[in-house]
């Protein structure tokens, strides 16, 4: 029954993916993750512009707000086109505050400066003056203050505010982000937040995986993709310099660009490898069919006859008249 065994082996031989194809995919994605991990900050040079969300307090003017954040009133007006002139702002009016987002000790931050007044405490500075854009512990760490209950009047303090420049693993279409304080007991309204900033709930979630979107959490920080003063969404920048000149692309940006170029090439090679493997598999199956067909043809030419589940073996060669009398044409049944 060798023929039956060969048929079963040919039809039941399992398909196994080529090891090279699996390794190609693993190398591709490992290469991307390696460059992102090595970057520390994404991108390594930070980005030229980020926004902070701030609401005008009582008795504040656009000039005093600009002085607090070390920007001019004209710079604030440029990114807030809804404001007609700097005399028209009112209490609790939301403002976008533009600032540079740099990479400091592998963190995307901006350091504002604050001159400590006689009545200031660190808690008052973080909660009242900067509306929770920073934390008391952050101020203490970056200023080397061991005792948060004591600060010296007249001291110039660093006020760290987190920022974000985008993530190419999520999308290359967004490169300008707003630092937004998700106040306690309001995080559950993620759909309302998305609507207010003309974005989607899904995009907010994917860009803010550490934010717990429920009402029981304390203050958190969400980074929201926003349009610039022209109404368009700037794309993710792999690492240009502050001047933004084409000739001033940083080494980090070039290397990251090369990494993604290689990743794209690997992706193309992966597709070609899949197509090649599918073609090879199809050729193999065609060869199997041809092989089985030839076996069936050979079987028709051999002295086997099928009869109700049994095979009749006919003596070969058949007896011919000119053969001697010892030749017999009897058949025997082979199960």
PDB file of N, CA, C and O in Angstrom, residues 39 43 48 56 64 80 112 114-115 203 220 223 284 310 323:
ATOM      1  N   UNK A  39      16.138  57.085  22.293  1.00  0.00           N
ATOM      2  CA  UNK A  39      15.966  58.521  22.148  1.00  0.00           C
ATOM      3  C   UNK A  39      15.823  59.222  23.501  1.00  0.00           C
ATOM      4  O   UNK A  39      16.219  60.363  23.648  1.00  0.00           O
ATOM      5  N   UNK A  43      11.036  63.867  20.136  1.00  0.00           N
ATOM      6  CA  UNK A  43      12.387  63.539  19.660  1.00  0.00           C
ATOM      7  C   UNK A  43      13.438  63.984  20.669  1.00  0.00           C
ATOM      8  O   UNK A  43      13.120  64.660  21.645  1.00  0.00           O
ATOM      9  N   UNK A  48      10.085  72.874  18.992  1.00  0.00           N
ATOM     10  CA  UNK A  48      10.138  74.333  19.096  1.00  0.00           C
ATOM     11  C   UNK A  48       8.967  74.921  19.866  1.00  0.00           C
ATOM     12  O   UNK A  48       9.122  75.906  20.581  1.00  0.00           O
ATOM     13  N   UNK A  56      -7.347  82.961  32.595  1.00  0.00           N
ATOM     14  CA  UNK A  56      -7.029  84.284  33.129  1.00  0.00           C
ATOM     15  C   UNK A  56      -7.622  84.438  34.537  1.00  0.00           C
ATOM     16  O   UNK A  56      -8.791  84.121  34.769  1.00  0.00           O
ATOM     17  N   UNK A  64       0.506  90.951  32.037  1.00  0.00           N
ATOM     18  CA  UNK A  64       0.925  90.285  33.277  1.00  0.00           C
ATOM     19  C   UNK A  64       0.990  88.772  33.102  1.00  0.00           C
ATOM     20  O   UNK A  64       1.862  88.112  33.679  1.00  0.00           O
ATOM     21  N   UNK A  80      -3.703  82.736  19.853  1.00  0.00           N
ATOM     22  CA  UNK A  80      -5.092  82.805  20.306  1.00  0.00           C
ATOM     23  C   UNK A  80      -5.869  83.725  19.370  1.00  0.00           C
ATOM     24  O   UNK A  80      -6.236  84.855  19.752  1.00  0.00           O
ATOM     25  N   UNK A 112       9.928  77.509  33.536  1.00  0.00           N
ATOM     26  CA  UNK A 112       9.584  78.909  33.713  1.00  0.00           C
ATOM     27  C   UNK A 112      10.319  79.432  34.963  1.00  0.00           C
ATOM     28  O   UNK A 112      10.830  78.648  35.765  1.00  0.00           O
ATOM     29  N   UNK A 114      10.208  82.035  38.370  1.00  0.00           N
ATOM     30  CA  UNK A 114       9.312  82.774  39.264  1.00  0.00           C
ATOM     31  C   UNK A 114      10.123  83.399  40.399  1.00  0.00           C
ATOM     32  O   UNK A 114      10.938  82.715  41.038  1.00  0.00           O
ATOM     33  N   UNK A 115       9.890  84.670  40.630  1.00  0.00           N
ATOM     34  CA  UNK A 115      10.543  85.372  41.725  1.00  0.00           C
ATOM     35  C   UNK A 115       9.664  85.247  42.971  1.00  0.00           C
ATOM     36  O   UNK A 115       8.514  85.699  42.985  1.00  0.00           O
ATOM     37  N   UNK A 203      -8.228  59.382  20.100  1.00  0.00           N
ATOM     38  CA  UNK A 203      -6.916  60.002  19.982  1.00  0.00           C
ATOM     39  C   UNK A 203      -6.410  60.461  21.352  1.00  0.00           C
ATOM     40  O   UNK A 203      -5.221  60.338  21.666  1.00  0.00           O
ATOM     41  N   UNK A 220      -4.330  65.228  36.896  1.00  0.00           N
ATOM     42  CA  UNK A 220      -3.465  64.522  35.963  1.00  0.00           C
ATOM     43  C   UNK A 220      -3.167  65.443  34.789  1.00  0.00           C
ATOM     44  O   UNK A 220      -3.762  66.516  34.667  1.00  0.00           O
ATOM     45  N   UNK A 223      -2.090  65.421  27.229  1.00  0.00           N
ATOM     46  CA  UNK A 223      -1.485  66.146  26.118  1.00  0.00           C
ATOM     47  C   UNK A 223      -2.425  66.030  24.925  1.00  0.00           C
ATOM     48  O   UNK A 223      -2.683  64.933  24.430  1.00  0.00           O
ATOM     49  N   UNK A 284       4.259  24.530  -4.963  1.00  0.00           N
ATOM     50  CA  UNK A 284       4.413  23.241  -4.296  1.00  0.00           C
ATOM     51  C   UNK A 284       3.131  22.425  -4.356  1.00  0.00           C
ATOM     52  O   UNK A 284       3.153  21.221  -4.616  1.00  0.00           O
ATOM     53  N   UNK A 310     -11.345  -4.603  -2.022  1.00  0.00           N
ATOM     54  CA  UNK A 310     -10.188  -5.486  -2.111  1.00  0.00           C
ATOM     55  C   UNK A 310      -9.427  -5.210  -3.396  1.00  0.00           C
ATOM     56  O   UNK A 310      -9.977  -4.677  -4.371  1.00  0.00           O
ATOM     57  N   UNK A 323       3.447 -19.427 -24.498  1.00  0.00           N
ATOM     58  CA  UNK A 323       4.195 -19.779 -23.292  1.00  0.00           C
ATOM     59  C   UNK A 323       3.952 -21.234 -22.950  1.00  0.00           C
ATOM     60  O   UNK A 323       2.988 -21.868 -23.402  1.00  0.00           O
TER      61      UNK A 323
END
